[in-house]
Structures are given as structure tokens and as C-alpha cells.
Coordinates of C-alpha atoms in Angstrom, one line a residue:
Chain A
X176 CA 5.9 -16.6 10.7
X177 CA 4.8 -19.4 9.1
X178 CA 5.3 -21.2 5.9
X179 CA 1.9 -21.0 3.8
X180 CA 1.0 -23.4 1.2
X181 CA -1.7 -21.8 -0.1
X182 CA 0.9 -19.2 -0.9
X183 CA 3.3 -21.7 -2.8
X184 CA 0.0 -22.5 -4.9
X185 CA -0.5 -18.7 -6.0
X186 CA 2.8 -18.0 -7.1
X187 CA 3.0 -21.3 -9.0
X188 CA -0.7 -20.7 -9.7
X189 CA 0.7 -17.5 -11.6
X190 CA 3.5 -18.8 -13.6
X191 CA 0.9 -21.5 -14.7
X192 CA -1.2 -18.3 -16.1
X193 CA 2.0 -16.3 -17.3
X194 CA 2.9 -20.1 -19.5
X195 CA 0.0 -20.6 -20.9
X196 CA -0.6 -16.8 -21.9
X197 CA 3.1 -16.5 -23.6
X198 CA 3.3 -18.4 -27.0
X199 CA 7.4 -17.5 -26.4
X200 CA 7.2 -19.1 -22.9
X201 CA 5.3 -22.6 -24.1
X202 CA 7.4 -22.2 -27.5
X203 CA 11.1 -22.1 -25.5
X204 CA 10.1 -25.4 -23.3
X205 CA 9.7 -27.0 -26.9
X206 CA 12.2 -25.0 -28.8
X207 CA 15.6 -25.3 -27.7
X208 CA 15.6 -28.9 -26.7
X209 CA 14.9 -29.5 -29.9
X210 CA 17.4 -27.1 -31.5
X211 CA 19.2 -28.7 -28.9
X212 CA 19.5 -31.9 -29.5
X213 CA 18.6 -32.2 -33.2
X214 CA 21.9 -29.2 -33.7
X215 CA 24.8 -31.0 -30.9
X216 CA 23.4 -34.4 -32.1
X217 CA 23.9 -34.4 -36.0
X218 CA 27.2 -32.9 -35.4
X219 CA 28.3 -35.7 -33.2
X220 CA 26.8 -38.2 -35.8
X221 CA 29.1 -36.6 -38.3
X222 CA 32.2 -37.0 -35.6
X223 CA 30.9 -41.0 -34.7
X224 CA 33.9 -43.2 -34.7
X225 CA 32.4 -46.6 -35.7
X226 CA 34.5 -48.1 -32.8
X227 CA 32.3 -46.1 -30.1
X228 CA 29.4 -47.6 -29.9
X229 CA 27.9 -45.4 -26.9
X230 CA 29.4 -42.1 -28.3
X231 CA 25.5 -41.4 -29.1
X232 CA 24.1 -42.7 -26.8
X233 CA 26.3 -41.1 -24.1
X234 CA 26.0 -37.7 -26.1
X235 CA 22.4 -37.9 -26.8
X236 CA 21.2 -38.5 -22.9
X237 CA 23.5 -35.4 -22.3
X238 CA 21.6 -33.4 -24.5
X239 CA 18.4 -34.3 -23.2
X240 CA 19.5 -33.6 -19.4
X241 CA 21.1 -30.5 -19.7
X242 CA 18.0 -29.4 -20.8
X243 CA 17.1 -30.5 -16.8
X244 CA 19.7 -28.2 -15.9
X245 CA 19.1 -25.1 -17.3
X246 CA 15.1 -25.6 -17.0
X247 CA 15.7 -25.8 -13.0
X248 CA 18.1 -21.9 -14.2
X249 CA 15.4 -20.6 -16.0
X250 CA 12.6 -21.0 -13.8
X251 CA 14.4 -18.9 -10.6
X252 CA 15.9 -16.1 -12.4
X253 CA 13.4 -15.8 -15.1
X254 CA 10.6 -16.0 -12.0
X255 CA 12.6 -12.4 -10.6
X256 CA 13.4 -11.2 -14.2
X257 CA 9.8 -11.0 -15.2
X258 CA 8.2 -9.5 -11.9
X259 CA 11.2 -6.7 -12.7
X260 CA 9.9 -6.3 -16.6
X261 CA 6.5 -6.4 -15.2
X262 CA 7.2 -3.8 -12.6
X263 CA 4.8 -6.2 -10.4
X264 CA 8.0 -7.3 -7.4
X265 CA 6.0 -4.0 -5.3
X266 CA 2.7 -6.1 -5.5
X267 CA 4.1 -9.6 -5.2
X268 CA 6.2 -8.9 -1.6
X269 CA 3.9 -6.2 -0.1
X270 CA 1.0 -9.4 0.5
X271 CA 2.3 -11.8 2.7
X272 CA 4.4 -13.3 0.4
X273 CA 7.6 -14.7 2.2
X274 CA 11.0 -15.1 0.1
X275 CA 11.1 -18.7 0.8
X276 CA 7.8 -19.2 -0.2
X277 CA 8.3 -17.6 -3.3
X278 CA 11.4 -19.6 -3.3
X279 CA 9.7 -22.9 -2.9
X280 CA 7.1 -21.7 -5.6
X281 CA 9.6 -21.6 -8.4
X282 CA 11.1 -24.7 -7.6
X283 CA 8.1 -26.5 -7.6
X284 CA 7.1 -25.2 -11.0
X285 CA 10.9 -26.5 -12.2
X286 CA 9.7 -29.7 -11.1
X287 CA 6.4 -29.7 -12.7
X288 CA 8.1 -29.0 -16.0
X289 CA 10.8 -31.7 -16.4
X290 CA 8.0 -34.0 -16.8
X291 CA 7.5 -32.8 -19.8
X292 CA 10.7 -31.7 -20.8
X293 CA 12.4 -35.1 -20.2
X294 CA 9.8 -37.0 -21.8
X295 CA 9.9 -34.8 -24.9
X296 CA 14.1 -34.8 -25.1
X297 CA 14.0 -38.9 -24.5
X298 CA 11.7 -38.7 -27.4
X299 CA 13.5 -36.7 -29.6
X300 CA 16.4 -38.5 -29.0
X301 CA 14.9 -41.8 -29.8
X302 CA 13.1 -40.3 -33.2
X303 CA 16.0 -39.0 -34.7
X304 CA 19.1 -41.4 -33.2
X305 CA 17.6 -44.0 -32.7
X306 CA 18.5 -43.8 -28.7
X307 CA 16.8 -45.0 -25.9
X308 CA 18.0 -42.6 -22.4
X309 CA 15.2 -44.1 -20.4
X310 CA 17.7 -47.6 -20.6
X311 CA 19.7 -46.5 -18.1
X312 CA 17.2 -47.4 -15.4
X313 CA 16.4 -45.7 -12.2
X314 CA 19.3 -44.4 -11.9
X315 CA 18.1 -41.4 -14.1
X316 CA 15.9 -40.5 -10.6
X317 CA 18.6 -39.4 -8.9
X318 CA 20.6 -38.3 -11.8
X319 CA 17.8 -36.1 -12.9
X320 CA 17.4 -34.3 -9.3
X321 CA 21.0 -33.5 -8.8
X322 CA 21.2 -31.6 -11.7
X323 CA 17.9 -30.1 -11.0
X324 CA 19.5 -29.0 -7.7
X325 CA 22.5 -28.0 -9.8
X326 CA 20.1 -25.2 -11.7
X327 CA 18.5 -24.1 -8.9
X328 CA 22.2 -23.0 -7.6
X329 CA 23.0 -21.2 -10.9
X330 CA 19.1 -20.3 -11.1
X331 CA 19.8 -18.8 -7.3
X332 CA 23.2 -17.0 -8.6
X333 CA 21.6 -15.8 -11.5
X334 CA 18.3 -14.0 -9.4
X335 CA 21.0 -12.6 -6.6
X336 CA 22.5 -10.8 -9.7
X337 CA 19.0 -9.7 -10.7
X338 CA 18.6 -8.4 -7.6
X339 CA 21.9 -6.8 -7.0
X340 CA 21.4 -5.1 -10.4
X341 CA 17.8 -4.8 -11.0
X342 CA 16.5 -4.5 -14.7
X343 CA 20.4 -3.4 -16.3
X344 CA 21.3 -8.0 -14.9
X345 CA 18.5 -9.2 -17.3
X346 CA 20.2 -10.9 -19.3
X347 CA 22.0 -12.5 -16.9
X348 CA 20.3 -16.4 -16.6
X349 CA 20.7 -16.7 -20.4
X350 CA 24.5 -15.6 -19.9
X351 CA 25.1 -18.1 -16.4
X352 CA 23.5 -21.0 -17.8
X353 CA 26.2 -20.8 -21.2
X354 CA 28.6 -19.9 -18.9
X355 CA 28.3 -23.0 -17.0
X356 CA 28.2 -25.6 -20.0
X357 CA 32.0 -26.0 -21.2
X358 CA 33.7 -26.4 -17.8
X359 CA 31.0 -29.1 -16.7
X360 CA 32.0 -31.4 -19.3
X361 CA 28.2 -31.9 -19.6
X362 CA 29.2 -33.2 -23.7
X363 CA 32.8 -34.5 -23.1
X364 CA 34.8 -36.5 -20.0
X365 CA 36.2 -34.7 -17.8
X366 CA 39.6 -36.5 -18.8
X367 CA 39.6 -33.6 -22.1
X368 CA 39.0 -30.6 -20.4
X369 CA 42.7 -29.1 -19.4
X370 CA 44.5 -29.7 -16.2
X371 CA 43.9 -26.7 -14.6
X372 CA 40.4 -26.3 -16.0
X373 CA 39.4 -29.4 -14.9
X374 CA 40.1 -28.8 -11.3
X375 CA 37.3 -25.9 -11.2
X376 CA 35.8 -28.9 -13.2
X377 CA 35.9 -30.5 -10.0
X378 CA 34.7 -28.8 -7.7
X379 CA 31.4 -28.4 -9.7
X380 CA 28.5 -31.2 -9.1
X381 CA 27.7 -31.2 -12.7
X382 CA 30.7 -32.3 -13.9
X383 CA 30.1 -35.3 -11.0
X384 CA 27.0 -36.4 -12.5
X385 CA 28.2 -36.3 -16.1
X386 CA 30.5 -38.2 -15.9
X387 CA 28.5 -40.5 -13.1
X388 CA 26.7 -40.6 -16.7
X389 CA 28.9 -41.3 -18.9
X390 CA 30.7 -44.2 -17.3
X391 CA 27.3 -46.0 -16.7
X392 CA 27.0 -46.0 -20.3
X393 CA 30.2 -47.1 -21.5
X394 CA 31.3 -49.8 -18.1
X395 CA 26.8 -50.6 -17.0
X396 CA 28.7 -49.7 -13.3
X397 CA 26.7 -46.9 -11.1
X398 CA 29.5 -44.3 -10.3
X399 CA 29.0 -44.0 -6.5
X400 CA 32.4 -41.6 -6.0
X401 CA 30.9 -39.3 -8.6
X402 CA 27.1 -39.1 -7.0
X403 CA 28.6 -39.2 -3.4
X404 CA 31.0 -35.8 -4.3
X405 CA 27.9 -34.5 -6.7
X406 CA 25.3 -34.5 -3.8
X407 CA 27.5 -33.3 -1.0
X408 CA 29.4 -30.2 -3.6
X409 CA 25.1 -29.6 -4.9
X410 CA 23.7 -29.5 -1.7
X411 CA 26.4 -27.1 -0.1
X412 CA 25.8 -25.2 -3.3
X413 CA 22.3 -24.8 -2.6
X414 CA 22.6 -23.9 0.6
X415 CA 25.0 -21.1 -0.4
X416 CA 23.1 -19.7 -2.8
X417 CA 20.1 -19.7 -0.7
X418 CA 22.4 -17.7 1.7
X419 CA 23.1 -15.7 -1.3
X420 CA 20.0 -14.9 -2.4
X421 CA 18.6 -14.4 0.5
X422 CA 21.2 -11.6 1.4
X423 CA 20.6 -9.8 -1.9
X424 CA 16.6 -9.6 -1.1
X425 CA 18.0 -8.4 1.8
X426 CA 20.1 -5.3 1.0
X427 CA 17.3 -4.8 -2.3
X428 CA 14.8 -4.5 0.6
X429 CA 17.4 -2.4 2.0
X430 CA 17.7 0.3 -0.8
X431 CA 13.5 -0.4 -1.7
X432 CA 12.2 -3.1 -4.4
X433 CA 10.8 -0.2 -6.1
X434 CA 14.7 0.7 -7.3
X435 CA 14.8 -3.2 -9.0
X436 CA 12.1 -1.9 -11.2
Chain B
X182 CA -9.4 6.2 22.5
X183 CA -8.9 2.9 21.1
X184 CA -5.5 1.2 20.3
X185 CA -3.9 2.2 17.3
X186 CA -4.0 -0.6 14.6
X187 CA -0.9 1.4 13.4
X188 CA 1.9 3.0 15.8
X189 CA 4.8 4.5 13.6
X190 CA 7.6 5.6 16.3
X191 CA 11.0 7.8 14.5
X192 CA 10.7 6.3 11.1
X193 CA 14.0 7.1 9.4
X194 CA 15.2 6.2 5.9
X195 CA 19.0 7.3 4.9
X196 CA 19.6 6.3 1.7
X197 CA 22.9 7.3 1.7
X198 CA 25.2 9.1 4.1
X199 CA 26.4 12.2 2.2
X200 CA 22.2 13.2 1.4
X201 CA 19.6 14.2 4.0
X202 CA 17.2 11.5 5.7
X203 CA 14.3 10.9 2.9
X204 CA 12.1 10.2 5.8
X205 CA 12.9 11.3 9.3
X206 CA 12.4 10.3 12.5
X207 CA 8.6 10.0 11.8
X208 CA 6.0 9.1 14.2
X209 CA 2.1 8.6 14.3
X210 CA -0.2 6.0 14.4
X211 CA -4.0 5.3 13.2
X212 CA -6.8 4.5 15.0
X213 CA -9.1 1.9 13.6
X214 CA -12.0 3.6 11.5
X215 CA -10.1 6.6 10.6
X216 CA -9.3 8.0 7.6
X217 CA -5.5 9.4 7.4
X218 CA -4.4 11.2 4.8
X219 CA -0.2 12.1 3.7
X220 CA 0.1 15.1 1.5
X221 CA 3.5 17.0 0.9
X222 CA 4.9 18.5 -2.3
X223 CA 7.4 15.8 -4.3
X224 CA 9.9 14.8 -3.1
X225 CA 8.4 15.4 0.9
X226 CA 8.9 11.6 1.4
X227 CA 5.2 9.8 1.3
X228 CA 6.9 6.9 -0.8
X229 CA 9.0 6.1 1.1
X230 CA 7.0 5.9 3.5
X231 CA 4.5 4.3 2.7
X232 CA 7.1 1.5 0.9
X233 CA 8.6 1.1 4.7
X234 CA 4.7 0.7 5.8
X235 CA 4.4 -2.4 3.0
X236 CA 7.8 -3.8 4.3
X237 CA 8.8 -3.0 0.5
X238 CA 11.7 -0.8 2.3
X239 CA 13.7 -1.2 5.0
X240 CA 13.4 1.5 6.9
X241 CA 17.3 2.5 7.9
X242 CA 15.9 3.3 12.0
X243 CA 12.4 3.5 13.9
X244 CA 9.4 0.9 14.5
X245 CA 6.4 0.2 12.6
X246 CA 3.3 -2.1 15.0
X247 CA 0.7 -3.3 13.7
X248 CA -2.3 -4.8 15.7
X249 CA 0.3 -4.2 18.4
X250 CA 2.3 -6.3 16.7
X251 CA 5.8 -5.5 15.1
X252 CA 6.3 -5.5 11.8
X253 CA 9.6 -6.4 11.3
X254 CA 9.1 -9.7 13.1
X255 CA 5.4 -10.7 12.2
X256 CA 5.2 -9.0 8.8
X257 CA 3.6 -12.0 7.2
X258 CA 0.3 -11.9 9.8
X259 CA -0.4 -8.0 9.3
X260 CA -0.1 -8.3 5.4
X261 CA -2.7 -10.6 6.1
X262 CA -5.2 -7.9 7.5
X263 CA -3.7 -5.2 4.9
X264 CA -4.8 -4.4 1.2
X265 CA -2.4 -1.6 -0.8
X266 CA -3.0 0.1 -4.2
X267 CA -1.0 2.2 -6.2
X268 CA -1.0 3.9 -9.7
X269 CA 3.0 3.3 -9.5
X270 CA 2.9 -0.6 -9.0
X271 CA 2.2 -2.9 -11.4
X272 CA 0.3 -6.3 -12.2
X273 CA 1.8 -9.4 -14.7
X274 CA 0.6 -8.1 -17.8
X275 CA 0.1 -11.0 -19.5
X276 CA -2.1 -12.4 -17.0
X277 CA -5.6 -11.6 -17.5
X278 CA -8.1 -9.2 -14.4
X279 CA -9.4 -12.7 -12.6
X280 CA -6.2 -14.5 -12.9
X281 CA -4.1 -11.7 -11.6
X282 CA -7.1 -11.4 -8.5
X283 CA -7.1 -15.1 -7.8
X284 CA -3.4 -15.0 -8.0
X285 CA -3.2 -11.9 -5.0
X286 CA -6.4 -14.0 -3.8
X287 CA -4.7 -17.3 -2.9
X288 CA -1.3 -15.1 -1.4
X289 CA -4.1 -13.5 1.0
X290 CA -5.3 -16.9 2.4
X291 CA -8.6 -16.6 0.4
X292 CA -10.1 -20.0 -0.5
X293 CA -11.3 -20.9 -3.6
X294 CA -15.7 -20.0 -3.1
X295 CA -14.9 -17.0 -1.1
X296 CA -12.4 -15.4 -3.7
X297 CA -15.0 -16.0 -6.7
X298 CA -17.5 -14.3 -5.3
X299 CA -15.3 -12.0 -4.2
X300 CA -14.1 -11.0 -7.9
X301 CA -17.4 -11.4 -8.5
X302 CA -18.8 -8.4 -6.3
X303 CA -15.7 -6.4 -6.9
X304 CA -15.7 -6.4 -11.0
X305 CA -18.5 -5.6 -10.6
X306 CA -18.1 -2.8 -8.3
X307 CA -15.3 -1.4 -10.6
X308 CA -17.3 -2.2 -13.6
X309 CA -14.7 -4.4 -14.5
X310 CA -16.9 -6.9 -15.0
X311 CA -16.6 -7.4 -19.5
X312 CA -13.0 -6.9 -19.1
X313 CA -12.8 -9.8 -16.7
X314 CA -11.4 -11.8 -19.5
X315 CA -8.6 -9.3 -20.9
X316 CA -4.7 -9.5 -20.4
X317 CA -3.8 -6.6 -18.2
X318 CA -1.8 -5.0 -20.7
X319 CA -4.6 -4.2 -23.2
X320 CA -6.3 -2.0 -20.1
X321 CA -6.3 1.5 -20.4
X322 CA -4.5 3.4 -17.2
X323 CA -8.0 4.1 -15.4
X324 CA -9.1 0.0 -16.0
X325 CA -5.3 -0.9 -14.6
X326 CA -6.2 1.2 -11.4
X327 CA -9.7 -0.3 -10.5
X328 CA -7.8 -3.4 -11.0
X329 CA -4.9 -2.9 -8.7
X330 CA -8.2 -1.4 -6.2
X331 CA -10.6 -4.5 -6.5
X332 CA -7.1 -6.5 -5.2
X333 CA -6.4 -3.9 -1.9
X334 CA -9.8 -4.5 -1.1
X335 CA -10.1 -8.7 -2.6
X336 CA -9.3 -9.8 1.0
X337 CA -11.9 -7.7 3.3
X338 CA -8.7 -5.8 5.0
X339 CA -8.7 -4.1 8.3
X340 CA -6.2 -1.6 6.6
X341 CA -5.9 0.2 3.2
X342 CA -3.0 1.5 1.6
X343 CA -3.8 4.1 -1.3
X344 CA -1.3 5.5 -2.9
X345 CA -2.6 8.3 -5.1
X346 CA -5.3 5.9 -6.0
X347 CA -7.7 8.1 -7.7
X348 CA -4.8 10.2 -10.0
X349 CA -5.6 8.0 -13.2
X350 CA -9.9 7.7 -12.9
X351 CA -12.4 9.3 -14.0
X352 CA -14.6 11.8 -12.0
X353 CA -17.6 9.6 -11.7
X354 CA -15.4 6.5 -11.0
X355 CA -12.9 8.3 -8.5
X356 CA -16.0 9.2 -6.6
X357 CA -17.6 5.5 -6.7
X358 CA -14.2 4.8 -5.2
X359 CA -14.7 7.4 -2.8
X360 CA -18.0 6.8 -1.6
X361 CA -16.5 2.8 -1.2
X362 CA -14.6 4.1 0.7
X363 CA -17.0 5.9 2.8
X364 CA -19.0 2.8 3.5
X365 CA -16.4 0.7 4.1
X366 CA -15.1 2.8 6.8
X367 CA -18.5 3.1 7.4
X368 CA -20.0 -0.4 7.9
X369 CA -16.9 -2.2 9.3
X370 CA -14.7 0.4 10.5
X371 CA -12.2 0.1 7.5
X372 CA -8.9 2.3 8.6
X373 CA -7.3 4.2 5.5
X374 CA -4.2 5.2 5.0
X375 CA -4.2 7.7 1.7
X376 CA -1.5 10.1 -0.7
X377 CA -3.3 12.0 -3.2
X378 CA -2.8 15.5 -5.0
X379 CA -6.0 15.7 -5.2
X380 CA -7.0 17.9 -2.0
X381 CA -10.5 17.9 -2.8
X382 CA -10.7 14.4 -2.2
X383 CA -8.0 14.6 1.0
X384 CA -10.5 17.2 2.8
X385 CA -13.2 15.4 1.8
X386 CA -12.3 11.8 2.5
X387 CA -9.7 12.4 5.7
X388 CA -10.5 12.0 9.0
X389 CA -6.8 13.3 9.7
X390 CA -4.0 14.4 7.3
X391 CA -0.3 14.5 8.3
X392 CA 1.6 16.9 6.0
X393 CA 5.2 15.6 5.2
X394 CA 7.8 17.9 3.7
X395 CA 11.6 17.3 3.3
X396 CA 11.2 14.0 4.7
X397 CA 9.5 16.0 8.3
X398 CA 6.3 15.8 9.9
X399 CA 5.1 19.3 9.3
X400 CA 1.9 18.7 11.2
X401 CA -0.4 16.0 11.9
X402 CA -4.0 17.7 12.4
X403 CA -8.0 17.7 10.8
X404 CA -8.1 19.5 7.0
X405 CA -10.3 21.9 8.4
X406 CA -7.6 22.6 10.9
X407 CA -4.7 22.7 8.5
X408 CA -6.8 25.0 5.9
X409 CA -7.3 27.4 9.1
X410 CA -4.0 28.1 9.8
X411 CA -3.6 29.7 6.5
X412 CA -4.3 33.3 7.5
X413 CA -5.1 34.1 3.3
X414 CA -8.1 35.0 1.9
X415 CA -9.2 35.2 -2.4
X416 CA -11.2 37.9 -2.6
X417 CA -12.6 37.9 -5.8
X418 CA -13.8 40.9 -8.2
X419 CA -15.5 41.3 -10.9
X420 CA -15.1 44.9 -12.3
X421 CA -16.9 46.2 -15.6
X422 CA -14.9 48.6 -16.5
X423 CA -11.6 46.7 -17.2
X424 CA -8.8 45.6 -14.3
X425 CA -6.9 49.1 -14.2
X426 CA -8.0 50.7 -11.6
X427 CA -8.0 48.1 -9.6
X428 CA -4.4 47.0 -11.3
X429 CA -3.7 50.5 -9.8
X430 CA -5.1 50.1 -6.7
X431 CA -2.9 46.6 -6.0
X432 CA 0.7 48.7 -6.2
X433 CA -0.5 51.2 -4.8
X434 CA -1.0 49.6 -2.1
X435 CA 1.7 46.7 -2.6
X436 CA -1.3 43.9 -2.4
X437 CA -0.5 40.7 -4.9
X438 CA -3.1 39.8 -6.7
X439 CA -3.8 36.7 -9.9
X440 CA -6.2 37.9 -12.7
X441 CA -7.9 34.7 -14.5
X442 CA -10.1 34.9 -17.1
X443 CA -12.3 37.6 -16.2
X444 CA -11.9 37.6 -12.7
X445 CA -9.2 39.6 -10.9
X446 CA -8.1 37.9 -7.6
X447 CA -6.2 39.8 -4.0
X448 CA -5.0 37.2 -1.6
X449 CA -4.7 39.3 2.0
X450 CA -5.2 38.0 5.7
X451 CA -8.7 36.7 6.3
X452 CA -8.8 40.2 9.4
X453 CA -8.0 42.7 6.9
X454 CA -11.1 42.2 4.5
X455 CA -13.5 45.1 5.8
X456 CA -10.8 47.8 6.1
X457 CA -10.0 46.9 2.6
X458 CA -13.7 46.9 1.3
X459 CA -14.0 50.8 2.8
X460 CA -10.6 51.7 1.8
X461 CA -11.2 50.7 -2.1
X462 CA -15.1 52.9 -1.4
X463 CA -12.7 55.4 -0.2
X464 CA -10.4 54.8 -3.2
X465 CA -14.0 55.1 -5.6
X466 CA -12.7 51.4 -7.2
X467 CA -15.7 50.1 -8.9
X468 CA -16.9 46.1 -9.3
X469 CA -19.8 44.7 -9.8
X470 CA -19.5 41.2 -8.3
X471 CA -17.6 40.0 -5.1
X472 CA -17.0 36.9 -3.9
X473 CA -14.3 35.6 -0.7
X474 CA -12.9 32.4 -0.6
X475 CA -12.0 31.1 2.3
X476 CA -8.9 29.0 2.8
X477 CA -8.5 26.1 1.9
X478 CA -6.4 22.8 1.9
X479 CA -5.0 23.4 -0.8
X480 CA -3.8 26.8 -0.3
X481 CA -1.9 25.5 2.9
X482 CA -0.9 22.8 0.7
X483 CA 0.5 25.3 -1.8
X484 CA 1.6 27.0 1.4
X485 CA 4.2 24.4 2.7
X486 CA 5.3 23.9 -0.7
X487 CA 6.4 27.0 -1.3
X488 CA 4.4 27.4 -4.4
X489 CA 2.2 30.2 -3.5
X490 CA 6.0 32.2 -3.1
X491 CA 6.3 32.3 -7.1
X492 CA 2.6 33.6 -7.7
X493 CA 3.3 36.5 -5.2
X494 CA 6.8 37.4 -6.8
X495 CA 4.9 36.4 -10.9
X496 CA 2.7 39.3 -9.3
X497 CA 5.3 41.9 -8.5

């Protein structure tokens, strides 16, 4: 079976059309980052201790980078939910489209949106808190790539749940996204979590990326150890989540894709 | 005969070990240029069959081959030559008619130029040109069905699978679609696999009909031969002085009958018609008008679906 980029383009076009025509989808791209960055940032400003000059910078950067993770999650799991909501999954997979092409198309859509979300988040951080997250430099690129990969992992997990339980699991993408937030030490150091939770957090690649970001902000040095662990975990989990998604899709095919609607 | 474009061997689907199979050991073939109808009462396994033929449902057993290719191994290659439309499968609601067709055209591998031409042609053919920029969600049921049909024919498929394609259409549009199918069959040897509840449509379009009941294949024959398998014909009578004498006669002879509007109809074996008419004359049963309906595909369907016996029971 040959992989077709024209079909990948078709799925991306389908998502682009939805975004273009759906005020809600366009709004959420800008709305949630704005709310998160403003709300959490102001809270942080209030809590900020004068002695810690990096505190605001670390939080603002984490807020912007967390949007990268959630975008990765939403693009994939919302992609699955949308077809079920529209009852269009039969027409989609009754075409030559392969599951791998669909997965690639959704991941590419999330990459395109990152080019909007990161500059937008950075602009908000600069306007509201006078924090320039681009001062992190080129290391921002691997951080974003790793976090986007982590978003895809959770996205495929959410999409697998949707493929398993269909319409009744439609709120999963939102739940899954926020389930991981407290465990990943996004807004606070790993050390501030209870020891038992730290063990779990240590197995999540997002934790290592945010630890590395904070380490760079505070010390100016790159935490290669965290980056290596994050890369290894991300690639392993991404492979496993893609396999899980393939398996749940195969199960959905055994029950009939129409049973999801 | 040429090689079949679709060959189905021992296809079965069992959703649960406790229940009977939804489709049981179904085998048939479809040849180039043929229009094959799939008929059966609700729950017979028609939709399950069409979903398996489309690859959106995995069979429990059996083999499907399109153009000699194993469908489970070369699904994408086969589906590039297949068009599909179902009244029950939707398209993204937010997208306009043209956007939906563009997405599906690219999924089917068409180029930008080819696609633009085909969209214009099909929207014009299905009288949707004025709706091209409307969202799918704003269309009526009939308009949606026409968009789905345009989608099915977008890439000039070699086979189209149509699941009740004219169910929501006005009679004139339905007729236009039937003419288009026949035109495509003649022009480029289009092959069609077709489910419908419209017996007139099946009789008019199909070269052959598969009849499913409880998941099993009951018959595979031409609409004419299936209708001929029903031995009972209908004798329709109009009497000037009411139906009392006819009713009494039918009860005396234990014949099943229906009174619809001002027509009294007997159901009777074709071979007994002459004897019945002379017996009625002997009993001085008067009527002003008589017509005899030969059995149709609908009679066959009703017989298969078990509806005839209910009618007879009502008349008893």
C-alpha cells in the first residue's frame, strides 16, 4: 500500500476548512492561551518573591510552552472526535485514505498551528509581563519539538479512547489534556511534588522538558541529561501510543466504524 | 464472460458468538458493466454487507477481491476505483459543498484542474450549482443526498456502491439519477452495486438482484425471474353494487382479498385465474371492471419479508 501525500493534503485541507468556517475553532486557538497566560501569570506576579528574578520568566515560558502540548493533544483527538460528531467517518475511511496518512495529516496540522500559537503566546508574555521567551535562543526549537511530540502521545491516547468508546467518550480530549498537567511539573519544579508522585512524573517526558527549560532560565546552562531522557521517553511513548491507536482502530473496524457514531 | 470486478467468497460477519451471524457465508460476483441490486427486509444484512465491501467493517470470515486484488491487502488501490454514497453517511457539516467535494477529490487522487472540472460538471448535473458555497449543514435531506452522490461519481469510479441513494430525493431528481447511472453504464461500462427499498427502481435498473434474509443469500437472479417465482397474481375488480357479494364469495371459497379504495383484489395462483372467473360467472358475481396484475418484484419481496402472510391473516 503506497503512502499518498495528496491524501495527507486532503485531510489537512479538510481541517483547514473546518478551522476557517468554525468561529469556535479559531477562537480557541487564541482564547485559551490568552486566558491561561493572563490568569496564571497575574497570579504568579502576585505570588512572586522579589528575590527570585527568574520566577516570572519561568512561569511565562511554561505557560506558552504548555500551549504547545495542548495543541498537539487537541489536533489529534479533536480530529477523531470531529469525524464522529459529523457522522463522516464512513465517508472518510471509505475512501483510499490510510490510517497512517490520517495520523500524519493531523500531526502536520498541529505543526502549522504551532507557528501561530508560539509567536502569539510570546507576544502576550512580552506585552503583559515584559518577558521575552525567545531569549532562550535556539534551544526553544528542541523544547517545542519535544513538547509537541508529547502532545501527540496524549492525543493518540485520547483518540484511542474515542475509537474504543465512540461518541460517549467525546469529552476525553479535554480531560486527558489536563490530567497530565499536575503530574508533569509544568509550572513548578519537580522537587516540589511529593516523592511518590515524583517517581511517576520522572517517567513522563514533559516533566524533563520543563525541568530543562527552568534549568536553562535559572542557570543559563542546558540540561542535556533531561533532554536525552525526554527524547528517549518521547520516542518510546510515541511509538507505543501510535501502536495503541492502530490497535484500537483495528478493533473499531471489527465492530464497524459506524458503531462509533 | 469477462473476469469479475468484484468477487465475494464465503463472507461472514458475526458480531457476537451468542447471536446469529449478521451475514452468513455470502458469495457472489459482479461483472464489469453490471448493475447488481441487494434486496432484503430490515436486518437482513444489507448495510453490514456494504460496509464490509467498503472496508469500514472487518468480516469475521471470507474474502473480497476487487479487480482481482485482495481487498484486505490492497484496500487503498481498490478504493481509488470505487465510489460510495449512502443516505446514512454524512459529510463535515461546517464545510461548504465545494469544500467537501474538494477534500474527497484529493482523497481519491484527483489533480486540482481535473477536480475543478468534475465539481462543476457534477454540481450542474445534480442541480446543486447554486448551493456550491452553502454549508453542508444548511442543505435539505435531498440536497445532501445529491452532494453525496456527486462525491461518489467525482473520480469517475469503475464501481459505485450505493446504499439507498434515492431514498430522500424528489421523484424527478431520483429519475435523473437513475438515468445518469444507466448513461454511465452504457458510456463507460460502469459497474454498480445497489441497495434500495424502491422495487420499481430495482426492477428498472438492475440486471441482477441478490436477496438477503437473516444474513443468508436467498436468491441471485434477474428481477423478472424473481417476480416470476411468485405464483400469485392479483385480480382487481370494481363492482357497481358494492362488494358484499364479492366478500361473501371470497369467504365461501376461502380466498384472501384486500379492499383498497373502491377496488376489490383477490390474490390467486396464476393458473387458477380462468377457473375462478368462470366460477364467479356461475355464481352470478357481477363486476363492471377487471384488471389482472402479474406478480412483481415487490410481491416477491413481500413474500420473502413475510408481509404477505400478515395481510392474509388480516383478511381472515
